[in-house]
Amino acid sequence: RTLYSQDKDKRMLIASTTKVMTAIVALENAKLSDKYTVGDEIDKVNGSMIYSKKGETFTLNDLLYGLLLRSGNDAAMTIASNVMKYDDFIREMNQKAFILGMYNTTYENPHGLNDSTQNYSTANDLAILMKYAIKNTNFVKISQAKKYKIKNYIWYNKNELLSNYKFTISGKIGYTMKSGPVFVSSAKKDGKTLVI
């Protein structure tokens, strides 16, 4: 049930909170041990990156840490281009949103950048998504990690609430110039789970 809301059905740009859905679609359609090689797809993004290099191979597990901790747009593109065909992945994101009842949500990309393609959602729809995502144990494990080391990379989680509020379960921050700051999170205390 909704405890408090303001403009909960107003469609807005959602920046990197997009990556919650990217992670869920990947987790439900591939194995964490699957290996993917970084390709030309990373040339199409900028901003927040894990700075992967073309020809490098990562497991899906590695890429999901890069996606959810560092908000890597290159990780998002590598995931979406390898779990299935890119266009099919975007279609699956939208299909999943519809199945969950996120009727005011539209995904055009897996990262949240809004230069040439835009992702729109609402506070209510993001709450629905986070409520669903925290039922996935792998999603929770990855998104609540403070840091992750792989090869010569160390990724620290950008979600400061994990360090500042001990009851935090998960969360995702996002920001672009057009969207402004965006945030979705969840916490559990005294047997009650809340999503903001």
Short mmCIF file of C-alpha atoms in Angstrom, two decimals, residues 4-119:
data_model
loop_
_atom_site.label_atom_id
_atom_site.label_comp_id
_atom_site.label_asym_id
_atom_site.label_seq_id
_atom_site.Cartn_x
_atom_site.Cartn_y
_atom_site.Cartn_z
CA TYR A 4 2.64 8.80 0.95
CA SER A 5 2.81 10.10 -2.59
CA GLN A 6 3.10 13.27 -4.60
CA ASP A 7 2.55 13.33 -8.37
CA LYS A 8 3.05 9.56 -8.31
CA ASP A 9 1.78 9.06 -11.87
CA LYS A 10 3.68 11.95 -13.48
CA ARG A 11 5.83 10.60 -16.32
CA MET A 12 9.41 11.78 -16.06
CA LEU A 13 12.86 10.89 -17.37
CA ILE A 14 14.37 8.22 -15.09
CA ALA A 15 18.11 8.28 -15.92
CA SER A 16 20.09 5.36 -14.45
CA THR A 17 17.24 3.96 -12.36
CA THR A 18 16.62 2.31 -15.75
CA LYS A 19 19.35 -0.16 -14.79
CA VAL A 20 17.13 -1.86 -12.22
CA MET A 21 15.05 -3.21 -15.12
CA THR A 22 18.18 -3.92 -17.19
CA ALA A 23 19.50 -6.07 -14.34
CA ILE A 24 16.19 -7.90 -13.82
CA VAL A 25 15.80 -8.76 -17.51
CA ALA A 26 19.40 -10.02 -17.61
CA LEU A 27 19.02 -12.08 -14.42
CA GLU A 28 15.83 -13.70 -15.72
CA ASN A 29 17.17 -14.50 -19.18
CA ALA A 30 20.80 -15.53 -18.67
CA LYS A 31 23.18 -17.19 -16.21
CA LEU A 32 25.56 -15.25 -13.97
CA SER A 33 28.40 -17.40 -15.31
CA ASP A 34 27.70 -16.51 -18.97
CA LYS A 35 30.68 -14.76 -20.57
CA TYR A 36 30.35 -11.74 -22.83
CA THR A 37 32.95 -9.89 -24.87
CA VAL A 38 32.83 -6.09 -25.01
CA GLY A 39 32.22 -4.81 -28.53
CA ASP A 40 31.44 -1.69 -30.56
CA GLU A 41 28.22 -1.17 -28.61
CA ILE A 42 30.12 0.81 -25.95
CA ASP A 43 30.94 3.54 -28.50
CA LYS A 44 27.30 4.65 -28.30
CA VAL A 45 27.39 5.77 -24.66
CA ASN A 46 29.16 8.30 -22.44
CA GLY A 47 28.87 9.55 -18.88
CA SER A 48 29.11 7.05 -16.04
CA MET A 49 31.26 4.09 -17.14
CA ILE A 50 33.22 1.11 -15.83
CA TYR A 51 35.75 1.91 -18.60
CA SER A 52 35.71 -1.56 -20.10
CA LYS A 53 37.77 -2.06 -23.25
CA LYS A 54 36.72 -3.67 -26.53
CA GLY A 55 37.72 -7.31 -26.66
CA GLU A 56 37.63 -7.71 -22.87
CA THR A 57 35.58 -10.62 -21.57
CA PHE A 58 33.43 -10.42 -18.44
CA THR A 59 30.89 -12.74 -16.87
CA LEU A 60 27.33 -11.45 -16.58
CA ASN A 61 27.93 -11.40 -12.82
CA ASP A 62 30.87 -8.99 -13.26
CA LEU A 63 28.90 -6.76 -15.60
CA LEU A 64 25.94 -6.59 -13.22
CA TYR A 65 28.23 -5.33 -10.45
CA GLY A 66 29.56 -2.71 -12.85
CA LEU A 67 26.00 -1.85 -13.85
CA LEU A 68 24.50 -1.50 -10.37
CA LEU A 69 27.48 -0.23 -8.33
CA ARG A 70 29.17 2.13 -10.79
CA SER A 71 26.14 2.69 -13.02
CA GLY A 72 28.27 1.75 -16.03
CA ASN A 73 26.58 2.73 -19.27
CA ASP A 74 29.11 0.58 -21.14
CA ALA A 75 28.15 -2.37 -18.92
CA ALA A 76 24.48 -1.75 -19.76
CA MET A 77 25.21 -1.82 -23.49
CA THR A 78 27.33 -4.99 -23.28
CA ILE A 79 24.61 -6.76 -21.28
CA ALA A 80 21.78 -5.67 -23.59
CA SER A 81 23.75 -6.60 -26.70
CA ASN A 82 24.71 -10.09 -25.53
CA VAL A 83 21.92 -11.54 -23.35
CA MET A 84 19.83 -11.44 -26.55
CA LYS A 85 19.69 -9.21 -29.63
CA TYR A 86 19.71 -5.55 -28.55
CA ASP A 87 16.25 -4.71 -29.92
CA ASP A 88 14.83 -7.85 -28.33
CA PHE A 89 16.33 -6.85 -24.98
CA ILE A 90 14.64 -3.43 -25.10
CA ARG A 91 11.38 -5.12 -26.11
CA GLU A 92 11.74 -7.49 -23.15
CA MET A 93 12.26 -4.54 -20.78
CA ASN A 94 8.99 -3.02 -21.94
CA GLN A 95 7.19 -6.35 -21.85
CA LYS A 96 8.35 -6.92 -18.27
CA ALA A 97 7.17 -3.45 -17.28
CA PHE A 98 3.73 -4.18 -18.73
CA ILE A 99 3.49 -7.56 -16.97
CA LEU A 100 4.36 -5.90 -13.64
CA GLY A 101 1.67 -3.24 -14.14
CA MET A 102 4.07 -0.39 -14.87
CA TYR A 103 1.66 1.10 -17.40
CA ASN A 104 3.26 4.56 -17.51
CA THR A 105 6.77 3.31 -18.27
CA THR A 106 8.59 3.27 -21.61
CA TYR A 107 12.14 2.05 -22.19
CA GLU A 108 14.10 2.96 -25.32
CA ASN A 109 17.57 2.03 -24.01
CA PRO A 110 19.18 -0.06 -21.22
CA HIS A 111 21.16 2.75 -19.55
CA GLY A 112 19.02 5.85 -19.03
CA LEU A 113 20.97 8.41 -21.04
CA ASN A 114 18.49 10.71 -22.76
CA ASP A 115 20.42 12.31 -25.62
CA SER A 116 18.86 10.40 -28.54
CA THR A 117 16.54 7.93 -26.79
CA GLN A 118 14.48 8.50 -23.65
CA ASN A 119 13.19 6.30 -20.85
#
